[in-house]
XYZ file of C-alpha atoms in Angstrom:
779
model
C 55.691 46.051 136.492
C 52.421 47.858 137.099
C 52.123 51.494 135.971
C 50.733 52.823 139.281
C 50.939 52.216 143.043
C 47.858 51.674 145.124
C 47.543 54.120 147.890
C 46.067 51.392 150.103
C 49.383 49.612 149.951
C 51.094 52.698 151.363
C 48.446 52.942 154.065
C 48.950 49.315 155.066
C 52.700 49.759 155.296
C 52.852 53.043 157.182
C 49.425 53.809 158.567
C 50.154 57.532 158.039
C 49.709 58.105 154.262
C 46.554 60.127 154.547
C 45.813 63.819 154.347
C 45.618 65.805 157.608
C 45.676 63.851 160.848
C 46.356 60.110 161.092
C 43.697 57.616 162.182
C 45.058 57.430 165.636
C 44.565 61.156 166.024
C 40.802 60.887 165.393
C 39.938 59.907 168.951
C 41.563 62.943 170.424
C 39.201 65.589 171.806
C 38.256 68.418 169.581
C 39.554 66.581 166.516
C 37.473 68.658 164.082
C 38.740 71.816 165.695
C 42.275 70.560 165.126
C 41.446 69.940 161.447
C 40.878 73.649 161.072
C 44.567 74.119 161.823
C 45.138 72.746 158.286
C 48.296 70.918 159.292
C 49.546 67.955 157.297
C 51.331 65.214 159.133
C 53.468 63.863 156.243
C 54.431 64.244 152.527
C 53.436 61.870 149.771
C 56.244 59.949 148.008
C 56.687 60.158 144.209
C 54.226 58.388 141.953
C 55.294 56.534 138.819
C 53.782 55.906 135.401
C 55.385 53.909 132.627
C 55.566 55.425 129.140
C 54.157 53.464 126.210
C 55.935 52.579 122.989
C 53.290 54.036 120.688
C 50.863 56.838 121.455
C 48.206 55.202 119.270
C 47.973 52.347 121.796
C 47.674 54.641 124.821
C 44.698 54.176 127.208
C 43.740 56.203 130.249
C 44.836 54.504 133.446
C 45.111 54.988 137.178
C 48.349 56.314 138.677
C 47.584 56.335 142.453
C 45.184 57.369 145.241
C 45.020 59.924 148.005
C 42.684 60.112 151.065
C 41.890 62.850 153.520
C 41.034 62.145 157.224
C 38.452 64.894 157.102
C 34.841 63.731 157.023
C 33.796 66.892 155.245
C 35.592 66.121 151.981
C 33.194 66.240 149.084
C 35.691 66.492 146.161
C 39.337 66.535 145.141
C 41.046 68.856 142.585
C 44.351 68.454 140.729
C 46.275 71.420 139.259
C 49.592 71.018 137.350
C 52.554 73.068 138.524
C 53.038 74.483 135.000
C 50.182 75.454 132.664
C 51.687 73.445 129.817
C 50.855 70.202 131.675
C 47.145 70.995 131.901
C 44.956 67.979 131.058
C 47.675 65.329 131.270
C 46.603 64.199 134.760
C 43.262 64.338 136.560
C 41.757 63.253 139.895
C 38.342 61.746 140.701
C 36.690 61.112 144.097
C 35.811 57.474 144.418
C 34.484 56.681 147.876
C 36.831 58.293 150.364
C 39.732 58.326 147.912
C 40.920 60.704 145.261
C 42.028 58.512 142.338
C 44.735 60.059 140.065
C 44.605 59.205 136.332
C 46.968 59.832 133.388
C 44.825 61.088 130.499
C 47.347 61.582 127.703
C 50.330 59.921 126.121
C 53.544 60.767 127.981
C 57.090 60.338 126.693
C 60.028 60.199 129.078
C 62.335 61.480 126.323
C 60.191 64.641 126.191
C 59.591 65.128 129.934
C 60.586 62.868 132.767
C 59.026 64.550 135.858
C 55.620 66.204 136.455
C 54.432 68.006 139.581
C 50.762 68.470 140.546
C 48.906 70.129 143.458
C 45.979 68.169 145.053
C 43.324 69.824 147.259
C 40.493 68.310 149.350
C 37.339 70.510 149.313
C 34.137 70.490 151.344
C 30.632 71.130 149.990
C 31.264 74.890 149.915
C 34.543 74.511 147.994
C 36.657 75.358 151.006
C 39.901 73.485 151.636
C 39.530 70.911 154.311
C 43.278 70.945 154.881
C 46.437 72.172 153.158
C 47.101 71.067 149.599
C 49.359 68.125 148.823
C 52.303 68.428 146.340
C 52.758 65.214 144.384
C 55.579 64.392 141.915
C 54.873 61.941 139.130
C 57.859 60.343 137.403
C 57.723 58.690 133.952
C 59.362 55.301 133.818
C 61.450 54.563 130.712
C 61.046 51.739 128.192
C 63.312 50.907 125.235
C 61.318 52.840 122.638
C 64.134 54.681 120.785
C 66.728 53.413 118.318
C 70.277 54.733 118.169
C 70.900 57.718 115.860
C 74.174 58.218 113.937
C 76.076 61.482 113.903
C 76.170 61.999 110.140
C 79.466 63.911 110.261
C 81.221 60.790 111.628
C 80.165 58.593 108.716
C 82.942 60.028 106.509
C 86.551 59.169 107.329
C 89.975 59.333 105.708
C 93.106 57.262 106.154
C 96.591 57.229 104.666
C 97.199 54.346 102.338
C 100.290 53.360 104.311
C 98.329 52.980 107.573
C 99.445 49.723 109.180
C 96.458 49.284 111.489
C 98.345 49.750 114.711
C 95.744 52.182 116.078
C 92.274 53.387 115.162
C 92.144 56.226 112.652
C 88.464 57.203 113.125
C 85.461 56.915 115.476
C 81.785 56.533 114.584
C 79.342 58.216 116.955
C 75.720 57.246 117.624
C 73.424 58.163 120.533
C 70.221 56.722 122.032
C 67.592 58.995 123.617
C 66.468 56.332 126.113
C 67.644 56.293 129.716
C 70.446 54.208 131.139
C 68.084 51.754 132.845
C 68.689 48.229 131.606
C 71.266 49.510 129.108
C 68.630 51.185 126.915
C 71.078 53.884 125.783
C 74.220 51.740 125.592
C 75.190 51.641 121.860
C 77.217 48.818 120.368
C 78.745 49.017 116.832
C 79.553 46.276 114.367
C 80.448 46.114 110.691
C 77.981 44.237 108.501
C 79.941 41.398 106.902
C 80.413 41.550 103.116
C 79.271 45.159 102.842
C 82.542 46.695 101.607
C 82.537 48.313 98.151
C 84.767 47.513 96.298
C 84.643 44.052 97.835
C 87.256 43.284 100.422
C 87.972 43.193 104.108
C 90.080 46.302 104.624
C 88.520 47.708 107.806
C 87.301 46.493 111.203
C 84.736 48.342 113.321
C 85.155 47.927 117.061
C 82.235 47.817 119.487
C 82.934 51.402 120.621
C 82.736 52.685 117.026
C 86.473 53.005 116.366
C 87.718 51.905 112.908
C 91.017 50.163 112.285
C 92.645 49.470 108.895
C 93.269 45.736 108.748
C 93.865 45.225 105.022
C 96.027 46.582 102.200
C 95.154 50.088 101.008
C 95.988 51.554 97.580
C 95.058 55.185 96.938
C 96.125 55.051 93.295
C 93.719 52.208 92.426
C 91.065 52.387 95.155
C 90.767 55.972 96.406
C 87.488 55.312 98.309
C 85.832 52.429 100.169
C 82.284 52.222 101.592
C 80.744 49.695 103.981
C 77.736 49.325 106.274
C 77.864 49.588 110.045
C 75.156 48.601 112.549
C 74.470 50.380 115.858
C 72.198 48.670 118.457
C 71.256 49.574 121.992
C 71.473 47.544 125.238
C 75.105 46.716 124.493
C 76.457 43.466 123.134
C 73.980 41.208 124.926
C 73.268 37.977 123.097
C 70.892 36.266 125.500
C 68.095 34.505 123.581
C 64.914 36.519 123.501
C 66.709 39.676 124.514
C 64.992 42.659 122.879
C 67.013 45.571 121.462
C 66.701 48.230 118.750
C 69.271 48.716 115.962
C 69.970 50.949 112.965
C 72.494 50.764 110.114
C 74.322 53.357 107.988
C 76.885 53.596 105.202
C 80.424 54.665 106.111
C 82.679 56.248 103.469
C 86.443 56.008 103.927
C 88.666 58.054 101.620
C 92.054 56.479 101.005
C 94.603 59.275 101.140
C 97.677 58.916 99.048
C 100.847 58.243 100.974
C 104.216 59.268 99.673
C 105.263 55.846 98.542
C 106.831 56.802 95.193
C 110.048 58.692 94.579
C 110.129 61.539 91.992
C 111.457 60.705 88.548
C 113.727 63.208 86.748
C 113.038 63.529 83.020
C 116.070 63.362 80.671
C 118.603 63.380 83.519
C 121.552 63.938 83.767
C 121.687 67.516 82.494
C 124.470 69.510 80.796
C 124.150 73.091 79.542
C 126.387 75.955 78.384
C 125.990 79.567 79.504
C 127.759 82.709 78.266
C 129.569 84.685 80.922
C 127.677 87.855 80.007
C 124.265 86.319 80.703
C 122.527 88.748 83.023
C 121.722 88.016 86.641
C 118.164 86.689 87.041
C 118.138 84.901 83.688
C 116.703 81.374 83.474
C 119.380 79.108 82.039
C 117.587 75.761 82.293
C 114.328 74.116 83.403
C 114.387 70.688 85.071
C 111.309 68.465 84.849
C 110.198 65.633 87.151
C 107.102 63.523 87.781
C 105.767 61.526 90.745
C 103.298 58.624 90.622
C 101.728 59.645 93.913
C 98.524 61.642 94.066
C 97.685 65.097 95.343
C 100.306 66.933 97.296
C 102.502 63.839 97.350
C 102.987 64.199 93.608
C 104.312 67.753 93.903
C 108.082 67.717 93.463
C 110.320 70.313 95.108
C 113.883 70.829 93.825
C 116.984 71.824 95.756
C 120.680 72.229 94.901
C 122.451 70.165 97.557
C 126.062 70.404 96.290
C 128.295 72.330 93.871
C 126.856 75.777 94.619
C 129.023 76.925 97.496
C 129.371 80.455 96.072
C 125.624 80.751 95.312
C 126.181 81.766 91.717
C 123.062 79.818 90.719
C 119.708 79.121 92.353
C 116.726 76.894 91.561
C 113.052 77.796 91.896
C 110.475 75.012 92.253
C 107.078 75.066 90.563
C 105.288 71.978 92.003
C 102.394 70.477 90.071
C 100.101 67.698 91.262
C 98.531 67.053 87.861
C 101.597 66.789 85.658
C 105.259 67.689 85.521
C 106.834 69.692 88.312
C 109.392 72.238 87.138
C 112.666 73.465 88.584
C 113.891 76.718 86.965
C 117.637 77.340 87.264
C 118.583 81.051 87.540
C 121.869 82.963 87.531
C 122.149 84.406 91.027
C 125.353 86.482 90.701
C 127.511 87.747 87.790
C 129.614 85.199 85.929
C 133.204 85.824 84.788
C 135.087 83.419 82.573
C 138.423 85.002 83.383
C 138.249 84.910 87.196
C 135.730 82.178 88.031
C 135.445 78.435 87.371
C 134.559 77.460 83.835
C 132.458 74.456 84.908
C 129.960 73.900 87.731
C 128.745 70.429 88.745
C 125.544 70.439 90.790
C 123.624 67.696 92.564
C 119.870 68.332 92.360
C 117.516 66.781 94.946
C 113.871 66.103 94.130
C 111.465 65.326 96.999
C 107.885 65.784 98.216
C 108.124 68.740 100.572
C 104.639 68.434 102.122
C 104.610 64.659 102.519
C 104.640 63.142 105.982
C 107.799 61.245 105.094
C 109.530 64.001 103.109
C 112.857 63.198 104.789
C 112.725 59.511 103.913
C 115.585 58.869 101.418
C 113.572 56.016 99.898
C 111.162 58.537 98.424
C 113.718 61.089 97.204
C 115.579 61.311 93.909
C 118.791 62.989 92.781
C 120.098 64.192 89.418
C 123.344 65.726 88.121
C 123.495 69.137 86.421
C 126.676 70.468 84.749
C 126.848 74.130 83.703
C 129.740 75.241 81.495
C 130.535 78.973 81.243
C 131.639 80.217 77.787
C 134.057 83.084 77.239
C 132.516 86.215 75.692
C 133.925 89.566 74.595
C 133.692 91.988 77.500
C 134.743 95.620 77.782
C 138.225 96.273 79.144
C 138.476 96.432 82.910
C 140.222 99.390 84.549
C 142.681 98.436 87.250
C 143.735 100.230 90.429
C 140.725 102.490 90.656
C 140.194 105.322 91.538
C 142.469 107.681 89.583
C 143.515 111.172 90.725
C 146.170 113.807 89.970
C 147.134 117.426 90.680
C 148.214 120.264 88.353
C 148.633 124.018 88.728
C 146.642 126.332 86.471
C 148.516 128.408 83.921
C 151.276 125.840 83.601
C 152.922 126.269 80.190
C 155.125 123.175 80.149
C 154.118 119.556 79.570
C 153.194 117.930 82.812
C 152.784 114.207 83.529
C 149.494 113.976 85.373
C 149.329 110.212 85.981
C 148.566 106.856 84.411
C 145.529 104.618 83.964
C 145.528 100.926 83.171
C 142.848 98.679 81.671
C 143.090 94.999 80.762
C 141.069 92.701 78.537
C 141.676 88.984 79.057
C 138.998 87.759 76.678
C 140.085 85.048 74.239
C 143.565 84.913 75.722
C 144.030 88.684 76.004
C 143.225 91.629 73.715
C 144.990 94.932 73.172
C 143.463 98.032 74.723
C 143.582 101.606 73.415
C 142.761 104.782 75.359
C 141.215 108.138 74.590
C 140.083 111.254 76.491
C 136.484 112.255 75.883
C 136.549 115.824 77.293
C 135.959 118.756 74.931
C 138.620 121.044 76.408
C 141.579 119.009 75.018
C 143.832 120.094 77.874
C 145.337 116.609 78.228
C 146.503 113.706 76.045
C 146.848 109.983 76.743
C 149.155 107.508 75.047
C 148.765 103.765 74.384
C 150.162 102.941 77.801
C 147.609 105.093 79.618
C 149.998 107.953 80.517
C 148.209 111.294 80.788
C 149.998 114.601 80.047
C 148.968 118.243 79.871
C 149.102 119.776 76.391
C 147.476 123.176 77.009
C 147.334 125.789 79.710
C 144.601 125.054 82.220
C 142.375 127.763 83.662
C 141.014 127.004 87.105
C 138.271 129.563 86.578
C 136.968 127.763 83.465
C 133.303 126.702 83.616
C 134.295 123.019 83.402
C 136.302 123.289 86.625
C 134.153 123.211 89.738
C 135.739 124.312 93.015
C 139.127 123.433 91.645
C 138.119 119.924 90.480
C 138.233 118.835 86.834
C 136.988 115.362 85.789
C 138.754 113.600 82.940
C 136.628 111.021 81.115
C 138.893 108.157 80.025
C 137.695 105.569 77.522
C 139.315 102.162 77.047
C 138.323 99.963 74.102
C 139.289 96.603 72.638
C 137.888 97.578 69.264
C 134.296 96.513 69.851
C 133.567 96.974 73.540
C 134.211 100.167 75.525
C 134.539 100.989 79.190
C 134.947 104.317 80.942
C 136.695 105.636 84.045
C 137.033 109.013 85.708
C 140.348 110.692 86.454
C 139.916 113.402 89.110
C 142.231 116.353 88.472
C 142.780 118.891 91.242
C 143.694 122.256 89.662
C 145.786 124.406 91.995
C 144.947 128.108 91.982
C 147.132 130.979 90.768
C 146.351 134.595 91.563
C 145.701 135.453 87.943
C 142.481 137.414 88.308
C 141.971 140.866 89.789
C 138.916 141.716 91.919
C 135.893 143.096 90.088
C 132.670 144.882 91.114
C 129.879 142.761 92.546
C 126.258 143.706 93.127
C 124.663 147.174 93.160
C 125.704 150.524 94.635
C 128.047 151.503 91.793
C 125.661 154.107 90.287
C 123.999 156.493 92.804
C 122.450 159.954 93.106
C 123.359 162.303 95.988
C 122.273 165.686 97.307
C 124.279 168.750 96.402
C 124.760 170.064 99.926
C 125.833 168.444 103.162
C 126.301 169.625 106.687
C 129.618 169.287 108.423
C 128.380 166.345 110.443
C 126.921 164.652 107.362
C 130.174 164.997 105.489
C 131.918 162.772 107.983
C 129.101 160.343 108.844
C 126.700 160.117 105.890
C 127.282 156.984 103.785
C 126.583 157.784 100.137
C 126.721 154.146 98.970
C 128.088 150.719 99.815
C 130.029 148.915 97.083
C 131.229 145.304 96.964
C 133.716 143.259 94.939
C 134.490 139.616 94.181
C 137.447 137.578 92.943
C 136.984 134.455 90.821
C 140.281 133.070 92.072
C 140.318 130.625 94.929
C 139.850 131.642 98.549
C 143.604 131.868 99.131
C 143.942 134.497 96.402
C 140.922 136.653 97.084
C 139.509 138.630 100.004
C 139.987 140.659 102.067
C 139.950 143.452 99.484
C 141.444 146.922 99.796
C 139.433 149.787 98.226
C 140.726 153.249 97.297
C 140.106 156.358 95.100
C 142.689 158.096 92.963
C 144.375 161.134 94.533
C 142.411 164.412 94.725
C 139.063 162.620 94.709
C 135.981 164.554 95.772
C 134.879 161.593 97.859
C 136.239 159.422 100.615
C 136.177 155.565 100.793
C 136.694 153.149 103.672
C 136.806 149.325 103.569
C 134.163 147.441 105.471
C 134.539 143.735 106.113
C 136.353 141.553 103.595
C 134.525 142.371 100.381
C 132.780 145.782 100.810
C 133.530 149.507 101.221
C 131.625 152.639 102.342
C 131.722 155.895 100.317
C 131.452 159.299 102.102
C 131.321 162.900 100.802
C 134.662 164.739 100.989
C 133.193 168.272 100.828
C 130.014 170.147 101.774
C 128.775 171.381 98.383
C 128.501 169.758 94.985
C 127.238 171.301 91.768
C 123.756 170.202 90.816
C 123.598 168.221 87.586
C 127.258 167.172 87.676
C 128.090 163.484 87.370
C 131.287 162.209 88.981
C 133.074 159.195 87.512
C 135.316 158.041 90.357
C 137.895 155.340 89.653
C 137.986 152.747 92.433
C 141.102 150.604 92.895
C 140.520 147.140 94.413
C 143.397 144.945 95.620
C 143.186 141.281 96.666
C 145.185 139.614 99.425
C 146.899 136.431 98.202
C 148.801 134.293 100.645
C 151.818 133.556 98.450
C 151.171 135.194 95.099
C 151.590 138.695 93.724
C 148.803 141.132 94.457
C 146.267 141.711 91.710
C 144.657 145.152 91.431
C 141.425 145.811 89.602
C 139.753 149.102 88.796
C 136.159 150.064 88.310
C 134.112 153.246 87.955
C 131.753 154.551 90.637
C 129.153 156.878 89.097
C 127.803 159.593 91.445
C 125.105 162.017 90.209
C 124.421 165.273 92.041
C 120.772 166.382 92.332
C 118.760 169.073 94.102
C 117.312 167.685 97.297
C 113.970 168.220 98.995
C 113.569 169.186 102.630
C 113.535 165.542 103.644
C 116.853 164.985 101.924
C 115.525 163.119 98.893
C 116.456 164.074 95.332
C 113.823 166.081 93.457
C 115.442 165.330 90.103
C 116.390 161.714 90.082
C 115.986 160.966 86.391
C 119.126 162.688 85.110
C 121.183 161.571 82.123
C 124.962 161.344 82.343
C 125.200 164.690 80.449
C 122.830 166.495 82.812
C 119.702 166.195 80.680
C 116.452 165.660 82.583
C 114.688 162.568 81.353
C 111.327 163.935 82.556
C 111.477 166.512 79.771
C 112.018 163.774 77.216
C 109.091 161.805 78.581
C 106.838 164.875 78.438
C 107.802 165.563 74.825
C 107.086 161.970 73.843
C 103.658 162.102 75.513
C 102.797 165.369 73.702
C 103.793 163.936 70.342
C 101.657 160.847 71.005
C 98.605 163.012 71.820
C 99.065 165.047 68.580
C 99.243 161.873 66.530
C 96.010 160.586 68.073
C 94.213 163.890 67.367
C 95.389 163.937 63.744
C 94.286 160.369 63.164
C 90.866 161.071 64.684
C 90.406 164.160 62.462
C 91.414 162.203 59.370
C 88.974 159.457 60.251
C 86.173 161.964 60.778
C 86.898 163.701 57.477
C 86.992 160.388 55.661
C 83.658 159.363 57.124
C 82.069 162.742 56.236
C 83.348 162.523 52.657
C 81.936 159.012 52.345
C 78.516 160.176 53.507
C 78.510 163.099 51.074
C 79.551 160.822 48.260
C 76.797 158.421 49.126
C 74.251 161.248 49.266
C 75.373 162.515 45.860
C 74.944 159.029 44.414
C 71.406 158.789 45.699
C 70.307 162.071 44.101
C 72.280 161.919 40.877
C 69.797 162.097 37.995
C 72.236 160.360 35.722
C 72.756 157.431 38.073
C 70.590 154.459 37.203
C 70.698 153.315 40.851
C 68.826 156.478 41.937
C 65.745 155.267 40.054
C 66.033 151.715 41.333
C 66.765 152.552 44.974
C 63.581 154.369 45.998
C 61.102 152.517 43.832
C 62.353 148.949 43.740
C 60.469 148.573 40.483
C 61.116 145.447 38.473
C 59.649 144.017 35.313
C 58.085 145.852 32.387
C 56.513 148.888 34.116
C 52.976 149.632 33.117
C 52.995 146.840 30.579
C 53.877 144.376 33.284
C 50.705 144.765 35.268
C 50.091 141.007 35.214
C 53.031 140.518 37.559
C 53.367 143.878 39.321
C 50.127 145.686 40.076
C 50.914 149.376 40.314
C 47.458 149.960 41.721
C 48.822 148.791 45.059
C 50.567 152.190 45.334
C 47.193 153.874 45.572
C 45.218 154.216 48.727
C 44.069 151.019 50.251
C 40.447 150.007 50.342
C 38.714 151.896 53.160
C 37.338 148.590 54.398
C 40.873 147.217 54.853
C 42.816 147.869 58.084
C 45.425 150.646 57.870
C 49.058 149.762 58.753
C 50.498 152.369 61.091
C 53.988 151.961 62.512
C 53.324 154.406 65.391
C 50.326 155.410 67.428
C 48.696 158.559 65.820
C 49.097 161.668 67.959
C 46.396 163.780 66.400
C 44.333 163.346 63.221
C 43.470 160.170 61.333
C 45.627 159.300 58.283
C 44.781 161.148 55.096
C 43.461 159.030 52.222
C 45.008 159.246 48.793
C 43.060 159.074 45.501
C 43.147 155.868 43.519
C 45.574 155.608 40.623
C 43.681 156.577 37.420
C 44.328 154.468 34.342
C 47.191 155.578 32.094
C 48.471 157.944 34.830
C 52.004 159.285 34.997
C 53.597 157.055 37.595
C 56.351 159.552 38.432
C 53.893 162.291 39.119
C 51.715 159.987 41.200
C 54.587 158.874 43.372
C 55.737 162.445 43.883
C 52.238 163.490 44.985
C 52.053 160.522 47.328
C 55.351 161.552 48.882
C 54.220 165.134 49.445
C 50.985 163.922 50.986
C 52.905 161.632 53.359
C 55.244 164.450 54.357
C 52.296 166.644 55.219
C 50.440 163.882 57.036
C 51.027 164.306 60.842
C 50.092 160.682 61.488
C 52.597 159.170 59.060
C 55.636 157.294 60.427
C 58.878 159.319 60.639
C 60.407 157.848 57.508
C 59.914 158.165 53.749
C 56.561 156.725 52.887
C 58.085 155.111 49.820
C 59.689 152.564 52.101
C 56.243 151.332 52.960
C 56.048 150.025 49.414
C 59.297 148.119 49.894
C 57.355 144.884 50.610
C 57.176 142.195 47.997
C 57.028 138.434 47.679
C 54.617 135.957 49.216
C 51.919 137.646 51.326
C 52.534 141.104 49.809
C 49.737 143.005 48.108
C 52.207 143.800 45.321
C 53.061 140.187 44.705
C 56.518 139.208 43.457
C 58.783 141.915 42.037
C 61.218 139.424 40.530
C 62.158 140.051 36.923
C 62.564 136.352 36.290
C 58.930 136.066 35.352
C 58.889 139.364 33.431
C 58.446 139.150 29.725
C 58.373 135.826 27.988
C 58.199 137.110 24.364
C 60.387 139.301 22.196
C 57.763 142.016 22.327
C 57.870 142.073 26.100
C 61.592 142.983 25.930
C 60.892 146.354 24.307
C 61.706 148.990 26.910
C 61.166 152.103 24.783
C 58.006 152.837 26.729
C 60.169 153.801 29.663
C 60.886 157.095 27.931
C 57.222 157.989 28.477
C 57.699 157.743 32.234
C 59.675 160.932 32.365
C 63.331 162.061 32.387
C 64.207 160.059 35.521
C 63.598 156.810 33.557
C 65.580 157.810 30.510
C 68.711 156.178 31.795
C 66.879 152.887 32.305
C 65.411 153.111 28.818
C 68.841 153.751 27.334
C 70.308 150.920 29.367
C 67.828 148.286 28.226
C 67.345 149.650 24.672
C 69.766 148.768 21.937
C 70.608 146.220 19.327
C 70.946 142.563 19.992
C 74.547 142.847 19.041
C 75.171 144.914 22.107
């Protein structure tokens, strides 16, 4: 088939396939003037060009021709509808025609349709008529091979697949068009390509795979084979051209549940003590399965013998070894009241297998559990226990009876005891409880009339406990007593007539520790001839009023208050208490001006004032003693400094060490003389007036005491000297000091240097030092 259509052919067939007017319109008058109307009489049909198989073999070729009926046409132009198509097609004027060429390789699988605009121009570049829109279609050839969908080249199938229906589909596509079956893909399995060798699978023409042979996941978990995909369908005509491609297909053989679990060491028999706690593991069953993966995981279930759910089993599946079934106690066991033996049927199966319900692939095992008798505490019967007794009862009273049994080992004897500290009751071997002491309902162990007896039952090694609730009936054996404040008050000494009848001096209250039937309401009253008046208020309180207008200041009244209870069926109990009323002088606002009054009339303010005065005197005396002690210490210290007989007086101001004048190698006394005028003068304060006075140098063999004394007097008279003893200026020694070291460690290294008699020549102040260091070696 040719790749283009000659325009002359179209002209021959229709006679109208030209631009502008047809030939038969040329003879009409004013034809050129009609051309200026730029009207086209028809539309060009689509042009076709066939793609090539390989762009390296592409050559430029003609696609078709166009012709205008205008005689002014000098050239044709072709413009693509989209800029991306620029240069693919071109047009050239050859004679009266515009010949269209394809200049570049075109691929139908990339783009199937192109649109171009063709114009006929005169010598000035003006359109001779309207442009022509031409569509160019690319004709397909079989230049593409099928391509596999890689994700469909891996499949899986159960090993028990019987091949009744396909289990997988291979997908491949062809980019060519449907013409001549170019994109119709046909599949086939390449014979002899299975690995491991065999003929287990068949590939149908539509790509579906069917299992046609025996599969064994345990021995052959995976099979591969080659499949071919070709286009143009399954045509076998000789010389028929098609394209094909092959690929490897991997089929994973999935394990099917074709093996039943195997119990290890079945049947099972175990013994469990009745006291084994709930939740304990009493046995672990083991099973294996020759299947693979999830089909080897064994799940266990108790299917019979556990109607009361006293046991349960928990499965721990394992696909790489033994699966476990842990047997637990689910509820308490009792040898005396429950069966002694349990026979269970245990089912083992593959829960997640597709054929989990198939009995052929299930297994069963027997489990017998025997419960052993163990020593348990006695068990109280007929709970709960309760009894009633009246407080204050002096005779023996049978409160009730408890009963506990112990059926372990055929029955054991039980003994009882009461654990309470009060020892109000006793219990005999039969569990009978009796009162042995008088009971007080108001005792701290009785709460709201309820007393709890703690009963213990024991078989000699195991104990159990039960409560016996005792209701203690109340007796009116307690009189009311004061409660709260208001029983000690201070009042004014004078009252008006109206106040005497209306002014409440205090409100008092009472309580009764007996029960509510033997308590309030209370009746309050004073003894006859009382100076005050009392009235009950409510059930437990009373108001106190003055009974006269004037009371003596400083007097304290001790009024006896009688309080009676109101029992329903018992004798009345009367209690007494004292109401203390203190009389004080009142201010204008009615408040007491002397509120701190002792019972005897003594004003506590006076006592407080006396105590404060005594405290101040003690502080003053202590301060005076401390001052005197400090003054005495200073005087004593001053006396020590100026005592001629005290060796320390000579050492303190001079700080002289070593051998005096004979120790000039270590201590240069010349430093005490005036410093060299060329040296800077050390001044501790800024001079206010004159310059410092210079002192004469120390002459040889001078009296050191006299020299120091003169130096001191000169410093005292010097107005520029610092305000302290100038001798302290010489109190510098050691490294960096002009005096050097004053240490006596380096003083005297020979026996002659230890002779201190020369100190006597220094004057009377050094006599003590001379006497101290002089003496025999024996000293």
